[in-house]
Tab-separated table of C-alpha atoms in Angstrom:
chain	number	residue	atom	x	y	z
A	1	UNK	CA	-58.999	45.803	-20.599
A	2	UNK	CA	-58.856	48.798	-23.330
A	3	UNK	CA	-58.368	52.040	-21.636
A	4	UNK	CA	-58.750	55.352	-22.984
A	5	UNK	CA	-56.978	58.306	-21.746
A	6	UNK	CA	-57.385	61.739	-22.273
A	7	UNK	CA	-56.120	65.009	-21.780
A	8	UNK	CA	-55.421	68.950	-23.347
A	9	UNK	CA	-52.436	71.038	-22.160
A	10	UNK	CA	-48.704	71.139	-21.135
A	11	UNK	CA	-46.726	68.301	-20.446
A	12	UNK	CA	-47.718	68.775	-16.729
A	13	UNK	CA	-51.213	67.843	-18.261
A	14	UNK	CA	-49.740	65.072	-20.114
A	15	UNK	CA	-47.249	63.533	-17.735
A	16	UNK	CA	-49.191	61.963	-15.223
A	17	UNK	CA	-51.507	60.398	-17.550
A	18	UNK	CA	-48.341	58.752	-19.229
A	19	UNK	CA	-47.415	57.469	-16.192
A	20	UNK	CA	-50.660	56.025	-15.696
A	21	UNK	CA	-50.389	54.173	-19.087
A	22	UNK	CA	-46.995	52.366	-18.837
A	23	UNK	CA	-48.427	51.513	-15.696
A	24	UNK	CA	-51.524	49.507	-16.437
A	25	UNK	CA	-49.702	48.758	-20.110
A	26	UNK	CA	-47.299	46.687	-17.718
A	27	UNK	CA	-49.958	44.828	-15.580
A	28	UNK	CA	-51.440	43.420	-19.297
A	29	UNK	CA	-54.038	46.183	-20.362
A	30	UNK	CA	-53.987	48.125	-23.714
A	31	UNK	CA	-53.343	51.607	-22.966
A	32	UNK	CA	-53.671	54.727	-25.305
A	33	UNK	CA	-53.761	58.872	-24.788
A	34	UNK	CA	-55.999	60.822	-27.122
A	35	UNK	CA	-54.345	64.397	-26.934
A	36	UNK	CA	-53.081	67.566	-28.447
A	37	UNK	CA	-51.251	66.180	-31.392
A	38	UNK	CA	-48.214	67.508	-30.978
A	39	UNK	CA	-47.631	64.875	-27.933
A	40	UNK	CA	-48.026	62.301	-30.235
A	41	UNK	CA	-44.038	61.374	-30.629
A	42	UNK	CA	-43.806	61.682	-26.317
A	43	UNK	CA	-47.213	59.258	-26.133
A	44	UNK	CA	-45.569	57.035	-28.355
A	45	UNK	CA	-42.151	56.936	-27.374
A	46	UNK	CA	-43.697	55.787	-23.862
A	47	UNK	CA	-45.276	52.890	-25.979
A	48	UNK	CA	-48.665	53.835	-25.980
A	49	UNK	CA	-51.447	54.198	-28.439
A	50	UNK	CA	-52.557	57.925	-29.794
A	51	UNK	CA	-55.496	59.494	-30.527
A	52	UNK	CA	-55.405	63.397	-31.695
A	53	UNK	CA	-57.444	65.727	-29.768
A	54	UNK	CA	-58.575	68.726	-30.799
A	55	UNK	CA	-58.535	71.958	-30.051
A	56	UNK	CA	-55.169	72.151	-31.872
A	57	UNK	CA	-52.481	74.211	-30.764
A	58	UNK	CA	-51.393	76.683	-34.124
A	59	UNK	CA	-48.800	75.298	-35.743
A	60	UNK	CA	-47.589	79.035	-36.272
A	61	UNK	CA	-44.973	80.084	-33.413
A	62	UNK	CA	-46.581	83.470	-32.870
A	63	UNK	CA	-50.066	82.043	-32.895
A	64	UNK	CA	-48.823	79.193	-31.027
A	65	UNK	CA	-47.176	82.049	-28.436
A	66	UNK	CA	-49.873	84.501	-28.293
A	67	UNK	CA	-52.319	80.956	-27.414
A	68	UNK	CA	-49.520	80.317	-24.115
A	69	UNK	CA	-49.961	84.062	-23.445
A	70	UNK	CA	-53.889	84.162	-23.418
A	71	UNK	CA	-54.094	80.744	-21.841
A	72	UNK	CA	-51.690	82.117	-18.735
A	73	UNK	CA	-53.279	85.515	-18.168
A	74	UNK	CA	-54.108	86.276	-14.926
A	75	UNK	CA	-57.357	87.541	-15.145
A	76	UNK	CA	-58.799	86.103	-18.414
A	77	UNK	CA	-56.810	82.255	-18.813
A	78	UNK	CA	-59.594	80.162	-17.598
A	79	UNK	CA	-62.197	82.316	-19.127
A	80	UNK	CA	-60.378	82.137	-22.579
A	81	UNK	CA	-59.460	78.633	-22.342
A	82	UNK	CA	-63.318	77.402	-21.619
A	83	UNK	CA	-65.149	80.277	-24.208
A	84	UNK	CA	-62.485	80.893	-26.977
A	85	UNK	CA	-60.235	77.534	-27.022
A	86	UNK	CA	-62.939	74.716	-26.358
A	87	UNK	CA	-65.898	76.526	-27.374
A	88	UNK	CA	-65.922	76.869	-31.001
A	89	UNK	CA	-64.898	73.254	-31.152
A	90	UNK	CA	-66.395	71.630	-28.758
A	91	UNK	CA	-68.303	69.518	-31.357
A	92	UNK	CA	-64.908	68.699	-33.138
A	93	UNK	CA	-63.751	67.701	-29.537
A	94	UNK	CA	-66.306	65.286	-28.721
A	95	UNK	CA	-66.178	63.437	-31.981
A	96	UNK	CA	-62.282	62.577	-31.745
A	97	UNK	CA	-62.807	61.537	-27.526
A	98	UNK	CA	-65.614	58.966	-29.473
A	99	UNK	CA	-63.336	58.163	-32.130
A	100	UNK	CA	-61.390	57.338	-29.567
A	101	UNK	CA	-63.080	55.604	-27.361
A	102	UNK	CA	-64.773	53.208	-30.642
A	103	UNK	CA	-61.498	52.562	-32.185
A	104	UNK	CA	-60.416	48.815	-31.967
A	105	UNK	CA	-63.235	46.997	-30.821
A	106	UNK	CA	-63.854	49.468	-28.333
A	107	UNK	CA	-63.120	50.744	-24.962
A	108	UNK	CA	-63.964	49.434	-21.609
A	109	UNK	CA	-63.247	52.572	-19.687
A	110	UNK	CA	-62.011	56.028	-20.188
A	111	UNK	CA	-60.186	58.209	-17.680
A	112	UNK	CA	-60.703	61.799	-17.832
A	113	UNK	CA	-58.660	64.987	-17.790
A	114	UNK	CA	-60.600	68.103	-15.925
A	115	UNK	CA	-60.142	70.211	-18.918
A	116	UNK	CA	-61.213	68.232	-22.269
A	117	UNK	CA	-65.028	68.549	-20.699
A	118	UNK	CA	-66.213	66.395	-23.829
A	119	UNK	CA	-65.159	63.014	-21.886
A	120	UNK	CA	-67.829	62.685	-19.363
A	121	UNK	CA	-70.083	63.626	-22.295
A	122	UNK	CA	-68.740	60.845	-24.542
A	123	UNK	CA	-68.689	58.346	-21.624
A	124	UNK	CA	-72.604	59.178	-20.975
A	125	UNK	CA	-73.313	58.397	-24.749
A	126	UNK	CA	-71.725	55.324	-24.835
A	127	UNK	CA	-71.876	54.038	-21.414
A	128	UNK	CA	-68.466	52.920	-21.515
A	129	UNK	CA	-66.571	53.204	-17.788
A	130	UNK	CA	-65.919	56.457	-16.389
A	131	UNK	CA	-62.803	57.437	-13.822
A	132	UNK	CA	-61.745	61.078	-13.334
A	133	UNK	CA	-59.013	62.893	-12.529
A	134	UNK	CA	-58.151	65.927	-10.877
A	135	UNK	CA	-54.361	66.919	-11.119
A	136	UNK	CA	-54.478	70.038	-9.113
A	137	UNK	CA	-56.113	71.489	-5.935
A	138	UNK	CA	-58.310	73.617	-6.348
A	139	UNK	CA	-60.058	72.332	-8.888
A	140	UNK	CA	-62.200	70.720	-6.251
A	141	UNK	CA	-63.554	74.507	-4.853
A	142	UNK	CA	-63.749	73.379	-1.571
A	143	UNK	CA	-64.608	75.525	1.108
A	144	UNK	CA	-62.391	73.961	3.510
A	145	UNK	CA	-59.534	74.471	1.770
A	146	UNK	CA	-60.468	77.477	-0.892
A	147	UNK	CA	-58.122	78.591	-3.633
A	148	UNK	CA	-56.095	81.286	-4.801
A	149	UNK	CA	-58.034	82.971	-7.301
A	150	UNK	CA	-55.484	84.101	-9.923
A	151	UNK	CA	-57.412	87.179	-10.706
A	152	UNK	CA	-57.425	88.259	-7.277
A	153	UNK	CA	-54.925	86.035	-4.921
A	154	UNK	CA	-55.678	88.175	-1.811
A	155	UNK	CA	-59.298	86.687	-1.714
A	156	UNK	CA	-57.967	83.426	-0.912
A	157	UNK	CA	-57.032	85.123	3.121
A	158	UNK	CA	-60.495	86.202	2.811
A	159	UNK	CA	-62.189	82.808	1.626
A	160	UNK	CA	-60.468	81.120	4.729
A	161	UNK	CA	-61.497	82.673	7.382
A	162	UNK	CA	-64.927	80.769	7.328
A	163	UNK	CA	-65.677	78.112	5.536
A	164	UNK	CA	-69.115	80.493	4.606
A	165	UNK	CA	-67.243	83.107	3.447
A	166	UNK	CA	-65.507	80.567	0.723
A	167	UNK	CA	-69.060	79.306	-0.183
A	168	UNK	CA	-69.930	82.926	-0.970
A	169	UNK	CA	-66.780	83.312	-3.174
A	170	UNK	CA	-67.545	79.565	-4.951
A	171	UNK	CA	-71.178	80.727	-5.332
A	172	UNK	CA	-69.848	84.034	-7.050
A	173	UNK	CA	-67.532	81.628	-9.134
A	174	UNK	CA	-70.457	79.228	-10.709
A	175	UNK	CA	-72.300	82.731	-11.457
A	176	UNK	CA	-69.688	84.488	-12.948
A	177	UNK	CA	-68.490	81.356	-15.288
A	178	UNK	CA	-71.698	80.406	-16.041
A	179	UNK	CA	-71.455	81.463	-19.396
A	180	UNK	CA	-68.398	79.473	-20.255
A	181	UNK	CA	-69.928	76.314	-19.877
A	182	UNK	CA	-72.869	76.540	-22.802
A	183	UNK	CA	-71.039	75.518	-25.553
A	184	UNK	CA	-71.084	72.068	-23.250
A	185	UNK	CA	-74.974	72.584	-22.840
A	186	UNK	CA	-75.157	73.336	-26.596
A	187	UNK	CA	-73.772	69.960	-27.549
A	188	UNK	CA	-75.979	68.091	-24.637
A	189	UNK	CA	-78.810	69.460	-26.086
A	190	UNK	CA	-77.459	68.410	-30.061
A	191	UNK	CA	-77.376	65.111	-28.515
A	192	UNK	CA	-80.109	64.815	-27.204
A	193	UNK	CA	-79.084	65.027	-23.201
A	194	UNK	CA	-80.452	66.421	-20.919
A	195	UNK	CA	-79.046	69.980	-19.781
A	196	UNK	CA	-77.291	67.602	-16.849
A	197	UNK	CA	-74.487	69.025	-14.054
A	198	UNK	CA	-71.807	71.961	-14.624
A	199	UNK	CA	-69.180	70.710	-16.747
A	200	UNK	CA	-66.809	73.116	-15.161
A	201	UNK	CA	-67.790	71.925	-11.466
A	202	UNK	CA	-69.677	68.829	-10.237
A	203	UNK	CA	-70.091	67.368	-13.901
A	204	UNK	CA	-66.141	66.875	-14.230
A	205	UNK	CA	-66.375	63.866	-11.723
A	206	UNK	CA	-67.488	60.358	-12.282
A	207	UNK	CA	-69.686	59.390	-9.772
A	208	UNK	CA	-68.061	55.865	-9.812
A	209	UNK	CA	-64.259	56.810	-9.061
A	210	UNK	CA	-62.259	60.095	-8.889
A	211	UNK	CA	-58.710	59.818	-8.532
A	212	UNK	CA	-56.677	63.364	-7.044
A	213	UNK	CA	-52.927	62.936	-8.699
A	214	UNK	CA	-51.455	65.284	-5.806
A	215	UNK	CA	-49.600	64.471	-2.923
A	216	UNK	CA	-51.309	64.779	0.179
A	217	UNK	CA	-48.392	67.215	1.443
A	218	UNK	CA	-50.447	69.963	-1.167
A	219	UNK	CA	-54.046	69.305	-0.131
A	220	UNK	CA	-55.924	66.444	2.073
A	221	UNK	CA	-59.146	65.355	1.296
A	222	UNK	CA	-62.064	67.883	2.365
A	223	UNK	CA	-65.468	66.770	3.545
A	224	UNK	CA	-67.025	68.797	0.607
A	225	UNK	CA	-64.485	67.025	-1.732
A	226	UNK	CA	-66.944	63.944	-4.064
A	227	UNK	CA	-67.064	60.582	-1.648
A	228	UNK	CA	-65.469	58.704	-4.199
A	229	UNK	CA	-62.294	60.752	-4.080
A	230	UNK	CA	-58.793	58.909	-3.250
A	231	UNK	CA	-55.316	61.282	-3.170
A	232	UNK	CA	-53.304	59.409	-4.836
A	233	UNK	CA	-50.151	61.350	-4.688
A	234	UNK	CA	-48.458	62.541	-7.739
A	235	UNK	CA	-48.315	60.519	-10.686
A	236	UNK	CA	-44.690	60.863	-12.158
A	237	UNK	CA	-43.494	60.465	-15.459
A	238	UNK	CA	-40.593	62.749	-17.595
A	239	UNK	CA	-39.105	60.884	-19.737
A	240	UNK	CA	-36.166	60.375	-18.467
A	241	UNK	CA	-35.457	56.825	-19.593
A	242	UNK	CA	-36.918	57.988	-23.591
A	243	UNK	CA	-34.895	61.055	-23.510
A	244	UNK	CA	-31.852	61.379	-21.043
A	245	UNK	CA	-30.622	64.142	-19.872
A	246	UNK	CA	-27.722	66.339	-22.226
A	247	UNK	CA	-24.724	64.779	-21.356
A	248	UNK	CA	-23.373	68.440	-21.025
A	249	UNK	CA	-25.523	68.969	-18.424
A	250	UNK	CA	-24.260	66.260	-16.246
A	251	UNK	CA	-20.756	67.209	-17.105
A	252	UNK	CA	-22.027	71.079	-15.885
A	253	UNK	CA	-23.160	69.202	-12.668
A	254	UNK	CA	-20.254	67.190	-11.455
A	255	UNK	CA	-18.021	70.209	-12.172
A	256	UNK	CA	-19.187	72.376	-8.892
A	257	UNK	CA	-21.025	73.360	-6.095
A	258	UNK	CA	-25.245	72.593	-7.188
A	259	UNK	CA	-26.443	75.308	-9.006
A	260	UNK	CA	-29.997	77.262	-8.838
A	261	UNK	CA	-31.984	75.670	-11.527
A	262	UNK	CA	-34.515	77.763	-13.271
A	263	UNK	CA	-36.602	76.132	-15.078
A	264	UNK	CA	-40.605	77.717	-16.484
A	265	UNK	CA	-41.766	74.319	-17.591
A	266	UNK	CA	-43.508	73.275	-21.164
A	267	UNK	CA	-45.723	76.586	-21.418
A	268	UNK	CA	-44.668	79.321	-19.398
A	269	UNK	CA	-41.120	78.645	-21.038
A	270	UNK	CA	-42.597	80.387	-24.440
A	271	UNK	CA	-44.001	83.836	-22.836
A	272	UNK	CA	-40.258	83.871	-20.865
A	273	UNK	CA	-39.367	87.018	-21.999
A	274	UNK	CA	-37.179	88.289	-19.754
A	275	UNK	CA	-36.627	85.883	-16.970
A	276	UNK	CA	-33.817	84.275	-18.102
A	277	UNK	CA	-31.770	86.989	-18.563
A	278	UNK	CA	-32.892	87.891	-14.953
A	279	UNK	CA	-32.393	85.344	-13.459
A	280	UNK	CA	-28.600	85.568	-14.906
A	281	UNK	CA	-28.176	88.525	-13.311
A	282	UNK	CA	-29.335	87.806	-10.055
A	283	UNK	CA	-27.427	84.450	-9.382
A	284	UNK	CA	-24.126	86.472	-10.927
A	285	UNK	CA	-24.760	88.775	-7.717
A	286	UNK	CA	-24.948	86.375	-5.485
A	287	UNK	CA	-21.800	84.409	-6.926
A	288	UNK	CA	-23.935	81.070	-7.522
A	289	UNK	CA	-23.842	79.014	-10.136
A	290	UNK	CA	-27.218	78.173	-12.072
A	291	UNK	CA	-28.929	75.647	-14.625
A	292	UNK	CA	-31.488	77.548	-17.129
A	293	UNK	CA	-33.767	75.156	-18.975
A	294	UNK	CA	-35.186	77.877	-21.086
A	295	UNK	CA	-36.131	76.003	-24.302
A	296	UNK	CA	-35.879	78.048	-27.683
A	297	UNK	CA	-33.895	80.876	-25.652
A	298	UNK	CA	-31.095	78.495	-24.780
A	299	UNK	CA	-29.477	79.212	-27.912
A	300	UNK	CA	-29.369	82.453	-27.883
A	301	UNK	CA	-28.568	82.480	-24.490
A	302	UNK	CA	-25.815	79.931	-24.862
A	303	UNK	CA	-24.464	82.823	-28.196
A	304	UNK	CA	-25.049	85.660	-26.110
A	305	UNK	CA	-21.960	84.172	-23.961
A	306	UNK	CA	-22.745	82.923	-20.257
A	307	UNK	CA	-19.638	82.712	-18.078
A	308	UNK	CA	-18.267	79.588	-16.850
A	309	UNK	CA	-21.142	79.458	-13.772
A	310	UNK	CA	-23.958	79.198	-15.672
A	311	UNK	CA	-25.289	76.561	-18.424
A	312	UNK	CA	-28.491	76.905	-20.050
A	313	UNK	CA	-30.042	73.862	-22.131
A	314	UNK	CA	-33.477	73.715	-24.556
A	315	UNK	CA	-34.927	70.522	-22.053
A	316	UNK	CA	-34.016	68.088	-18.983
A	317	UNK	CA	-36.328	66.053	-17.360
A	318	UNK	CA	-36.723	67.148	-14.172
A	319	UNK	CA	-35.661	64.143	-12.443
A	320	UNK	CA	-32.132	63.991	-13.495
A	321	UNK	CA	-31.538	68.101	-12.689
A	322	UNK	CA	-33.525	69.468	-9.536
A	323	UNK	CA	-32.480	67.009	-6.886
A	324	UNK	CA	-28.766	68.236	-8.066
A	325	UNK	CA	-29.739	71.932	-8.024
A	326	UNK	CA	-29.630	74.226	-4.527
A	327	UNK	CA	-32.696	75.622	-5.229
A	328	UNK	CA	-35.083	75.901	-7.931
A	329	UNK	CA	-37.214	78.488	-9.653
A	330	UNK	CA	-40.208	77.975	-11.541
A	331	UNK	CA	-43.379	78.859	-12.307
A	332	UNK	CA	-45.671	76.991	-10.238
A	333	UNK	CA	-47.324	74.248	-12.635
A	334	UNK	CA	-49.193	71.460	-10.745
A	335	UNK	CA	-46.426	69.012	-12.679
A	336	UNK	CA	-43.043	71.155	-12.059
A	337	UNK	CA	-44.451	71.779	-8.202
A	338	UNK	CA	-44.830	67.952	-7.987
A	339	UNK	CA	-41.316	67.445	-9.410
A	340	UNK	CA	-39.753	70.012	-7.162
A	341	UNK	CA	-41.364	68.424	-4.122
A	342	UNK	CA	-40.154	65.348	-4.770
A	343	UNK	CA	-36.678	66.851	-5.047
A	344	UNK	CA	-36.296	67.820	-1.190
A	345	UNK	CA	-34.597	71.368	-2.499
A	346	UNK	CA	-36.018	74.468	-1.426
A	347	UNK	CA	-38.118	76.923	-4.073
A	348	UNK	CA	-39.205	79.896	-5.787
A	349	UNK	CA	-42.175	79.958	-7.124
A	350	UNK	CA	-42.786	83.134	-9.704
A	351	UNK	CA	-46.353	82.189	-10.612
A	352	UNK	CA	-48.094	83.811	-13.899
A	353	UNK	CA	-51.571	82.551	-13.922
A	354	UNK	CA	-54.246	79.141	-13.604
A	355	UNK	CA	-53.821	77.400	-10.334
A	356	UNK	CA	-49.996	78.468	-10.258
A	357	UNK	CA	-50.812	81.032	-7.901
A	358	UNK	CA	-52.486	78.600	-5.658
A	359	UNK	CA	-49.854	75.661	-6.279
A	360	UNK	CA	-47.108	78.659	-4.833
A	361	UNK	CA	-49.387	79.828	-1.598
A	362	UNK	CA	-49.429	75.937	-0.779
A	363	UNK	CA	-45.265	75.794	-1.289
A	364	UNK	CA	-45.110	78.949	0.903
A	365	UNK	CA	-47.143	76.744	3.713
A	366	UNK	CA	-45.665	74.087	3.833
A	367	UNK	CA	-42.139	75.805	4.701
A	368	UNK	CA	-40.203	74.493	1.155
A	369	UNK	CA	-40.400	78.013	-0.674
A	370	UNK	CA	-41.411	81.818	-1.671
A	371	UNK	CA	-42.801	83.472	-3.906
A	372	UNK	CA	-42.364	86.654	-5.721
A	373	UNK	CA	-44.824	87.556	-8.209
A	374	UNK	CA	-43.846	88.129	-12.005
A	375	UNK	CA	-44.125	91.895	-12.323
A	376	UNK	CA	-41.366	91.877	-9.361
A	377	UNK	CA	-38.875	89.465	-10.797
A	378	UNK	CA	-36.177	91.791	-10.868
A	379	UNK	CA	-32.495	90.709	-10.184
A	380	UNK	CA	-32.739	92.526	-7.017
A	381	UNK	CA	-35.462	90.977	-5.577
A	382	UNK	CA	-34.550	87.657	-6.919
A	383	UNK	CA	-31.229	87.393	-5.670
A	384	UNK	CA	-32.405	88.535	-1.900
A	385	UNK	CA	-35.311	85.817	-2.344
A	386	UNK	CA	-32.463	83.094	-2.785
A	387	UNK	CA	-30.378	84.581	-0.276
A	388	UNK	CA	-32.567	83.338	2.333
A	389	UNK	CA	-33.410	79.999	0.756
A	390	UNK	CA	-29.525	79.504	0.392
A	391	UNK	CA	-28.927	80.819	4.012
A	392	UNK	CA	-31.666	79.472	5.661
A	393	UNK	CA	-31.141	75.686	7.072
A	394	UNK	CA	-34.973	75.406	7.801
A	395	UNK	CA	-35.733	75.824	4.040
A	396	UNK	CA	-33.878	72.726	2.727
A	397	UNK	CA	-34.550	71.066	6.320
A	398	UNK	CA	-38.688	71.160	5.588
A	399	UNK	CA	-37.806	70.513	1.879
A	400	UNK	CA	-36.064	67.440	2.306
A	401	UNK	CA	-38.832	65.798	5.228
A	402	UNK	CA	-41.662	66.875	2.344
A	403	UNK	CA	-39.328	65.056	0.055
A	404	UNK	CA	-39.674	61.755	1.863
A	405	UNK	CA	-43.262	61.995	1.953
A	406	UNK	CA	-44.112	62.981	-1.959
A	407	UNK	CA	-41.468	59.798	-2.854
A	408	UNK	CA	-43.474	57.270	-0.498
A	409	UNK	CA	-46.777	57.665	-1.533
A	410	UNK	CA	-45.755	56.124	-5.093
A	411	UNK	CA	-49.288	57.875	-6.934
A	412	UNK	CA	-49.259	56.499	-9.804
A	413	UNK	CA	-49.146	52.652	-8.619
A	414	UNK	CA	-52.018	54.077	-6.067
A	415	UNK	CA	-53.926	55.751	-9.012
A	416	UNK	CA	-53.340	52.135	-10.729
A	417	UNK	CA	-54.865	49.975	-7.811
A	418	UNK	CA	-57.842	52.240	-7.648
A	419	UNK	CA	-58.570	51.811	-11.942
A	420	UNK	CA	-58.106	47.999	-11.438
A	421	UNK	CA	-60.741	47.816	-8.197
A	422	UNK	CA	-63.328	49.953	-10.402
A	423	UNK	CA	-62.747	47.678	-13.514
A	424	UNK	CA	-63.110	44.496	-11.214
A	425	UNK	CA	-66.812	46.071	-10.001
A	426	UNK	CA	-69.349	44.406	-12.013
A	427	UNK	CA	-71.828	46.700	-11.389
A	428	UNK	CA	-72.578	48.739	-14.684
A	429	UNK	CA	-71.403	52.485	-13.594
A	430	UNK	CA	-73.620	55.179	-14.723
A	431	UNK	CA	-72.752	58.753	-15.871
């Protein structure tokens, strides 16, 4: 079979869908990722087809920077990313997802990233195969299990105390983003479609198969969650095989005790500002060594002069570093989370916006980690936050039993075996 993929973000957007690829690549299909374009060396290192998908990042580094910054905001990411990013393009968007999907004799199914909301549109049109995915949470809104607003995370203690009160809140949530989701009912109605379900809610799920790449340690499946949902677990892919890990780094690791790693991901990492510097400061109080994968600052870090204890490098997949680390710091992205999970060591999550608040609050249940939000990352603060990971044996105790469970549920050979059953269903699925 010819499958499509697509997805729009980070490479914690990217990732999993990668991993689905080589996957179903190895059991004989033809596998390709239509994308942002500047993934188009990672998609095809992996040995996959690619497809560009706009919106475009800016090629411009300040453009490209102030994008990260708008996209992470607290109070106006989501808003900006569905009205200003997609918006004026979502035309342009829709055409390269059918390019896509038309090129080389056609596809036989496409599987859809939450945020590229031309796919289900696309697969309606053609009435090629549809599958889903959801890579995070609380995309789903449920009102079992409600979410951490980032614009107001304190609303998530009210949202659970009754599953009525989180109906309210999602209720309030489909008003107030109502108006992000007519550039999607502008093109529907271009097209010739009807008006159809929100694109932002119910409308991002195929009705034949929708496949939840998070481990079942983050969220379970909720009543109010679409029938056709299976939890895969996390689908992991980082490259470590395409592009190993500096061999300076491993040299750093077998020379001492394992260091904090700090680490802010593929977007975050651009709108670091000061955290490195930090988080520098804070392990130098506690006497600790540390790994900082802090992208274009790791040169001037590394010319700035770091003592002995600490090493910081422009990339490592996550793999080959956090399992070696003592604790880790991030920022909370659905893909680092997963990757931190899976690593049994205990966290800090420093979330700045999207579902990393609510990917943190989950950590902070589950026993692995804390959180400190951004405005408070001081070295202070910091280094007490660590002091009690470091210190306390039930952090890397609950860590490492979480561990076992992330690493068993193998998602992406789950995710796999769920494509394969849908593709083996003769019945024609409709949109």
């Amino acid at each position: 079979m010819r499958i499509v993929f697509t997805t729009w973000g980070s490479l914690g957007d990217l990732h999993p869908y990668l991993a689905l690829g080589v996957e179903m690549k190895r059991r004989g299909h033809d596998a390709s990722i239509a994308t942002l374009g500047q993934w188009r060396q990672a998609v095809r290192e992996a040995g996959l087809g690619f497809h560009p998908l706009r919106p475009a990042v800016p090629a411009d580094d300040a453009a490209a920077r102030q994008m990260v910054r708008d996209l992470l905001d607290a109070r106006r990411g989501p808003q900006h990313l569905f009205e200003e990013v997609f918006g004026p393009v979502m035309r342009e968007s829709y055409e390269d997802t059918l390019a896509a999907v038309r090129a080389d004799g056609g596809a036989d199914l496409i599987v859809t990233h939450q945020i590229p909301v031309a796919g289900p549109i696309v697969a309606e049109t053609t009435g090629v195969r549809w599958v889903s995915c959801v890579l995070l949470p609380m995309a789903f809104l449920s009102k079992y299990d409600p979410a951490t607003p980032p614009q107001a995370p304190a609303l998530q203690k009210v949202a659970a105390l009754h599953p009525l009160c989180a109906a309210a809140f999602i209720r309030l949530g489909r008003l107030v983003t109502r108006r992000w989701a007519e550039p999607t009912y502008r093109l529907r109605q271009e097209l010739g479609l009807p008006r159809g379900r929100s694109p932002l809610f119910e409308g991002q799920h195929s009705p034949a198969l929708v496949l939840a790449l998070f481990s079942r340690v983050l969220a379970r499946k909720q009543p109010d969650f679409p029938s056709q949902t299976v939890v895969t677990g996390f689908a992991f892919y980082d490259a470590a095989d395409t592009r190993p890990a500096d061999p300076q780094l491993l040299h750093f690791l077998d020379a001492g005790e394992p260091p904090v790693v700090f680490t802010l991901g593929s977007s975050a990492v651009w709108i670091a500002e000061d955290f490195y510097q930090t988080a520098i400061a804070a392990v130098r109080m506690l006497g600790r060594r540390a790994v900082l994968l802090a992208g274009d600052q790791a040169a001037a870090l590394r010319a700035g002069g770091l003592p002995g204890t600490i090493a910081a490098f422009e990339y490592a997949p996550h793999s080959a570093v956090m399992p070696r680390g003592s604790a880790i710091v991030h920022q909370g992205g659905v893909g680092t989370t997963g990757q931190a999970l899976r690593s049994g060591r205990p966290q800090l999550v420093v979330p700045f916006g999207q579902d990393q608040p609510d990917n943190a609050r989950r950590c902070v249940a589950l026993g692995v980690a804390r959180t400190l939000a951004r405005s408070a990352f001081r070295p202070e603060r910091v280094a007490a936050e660590l002091r009690v990971l470091l210190e306390d044996d039930g952090y890397p105790r609950r860590a490492a039993d979480v561990a076992a469970t992330v690493r068993a549920e193998n998602g992406t050979v789950t995710a796999c075996d769920a494509i394969e059953r849908s593709l083996a269903n003769p019945r024609r699925q409709l949109c």
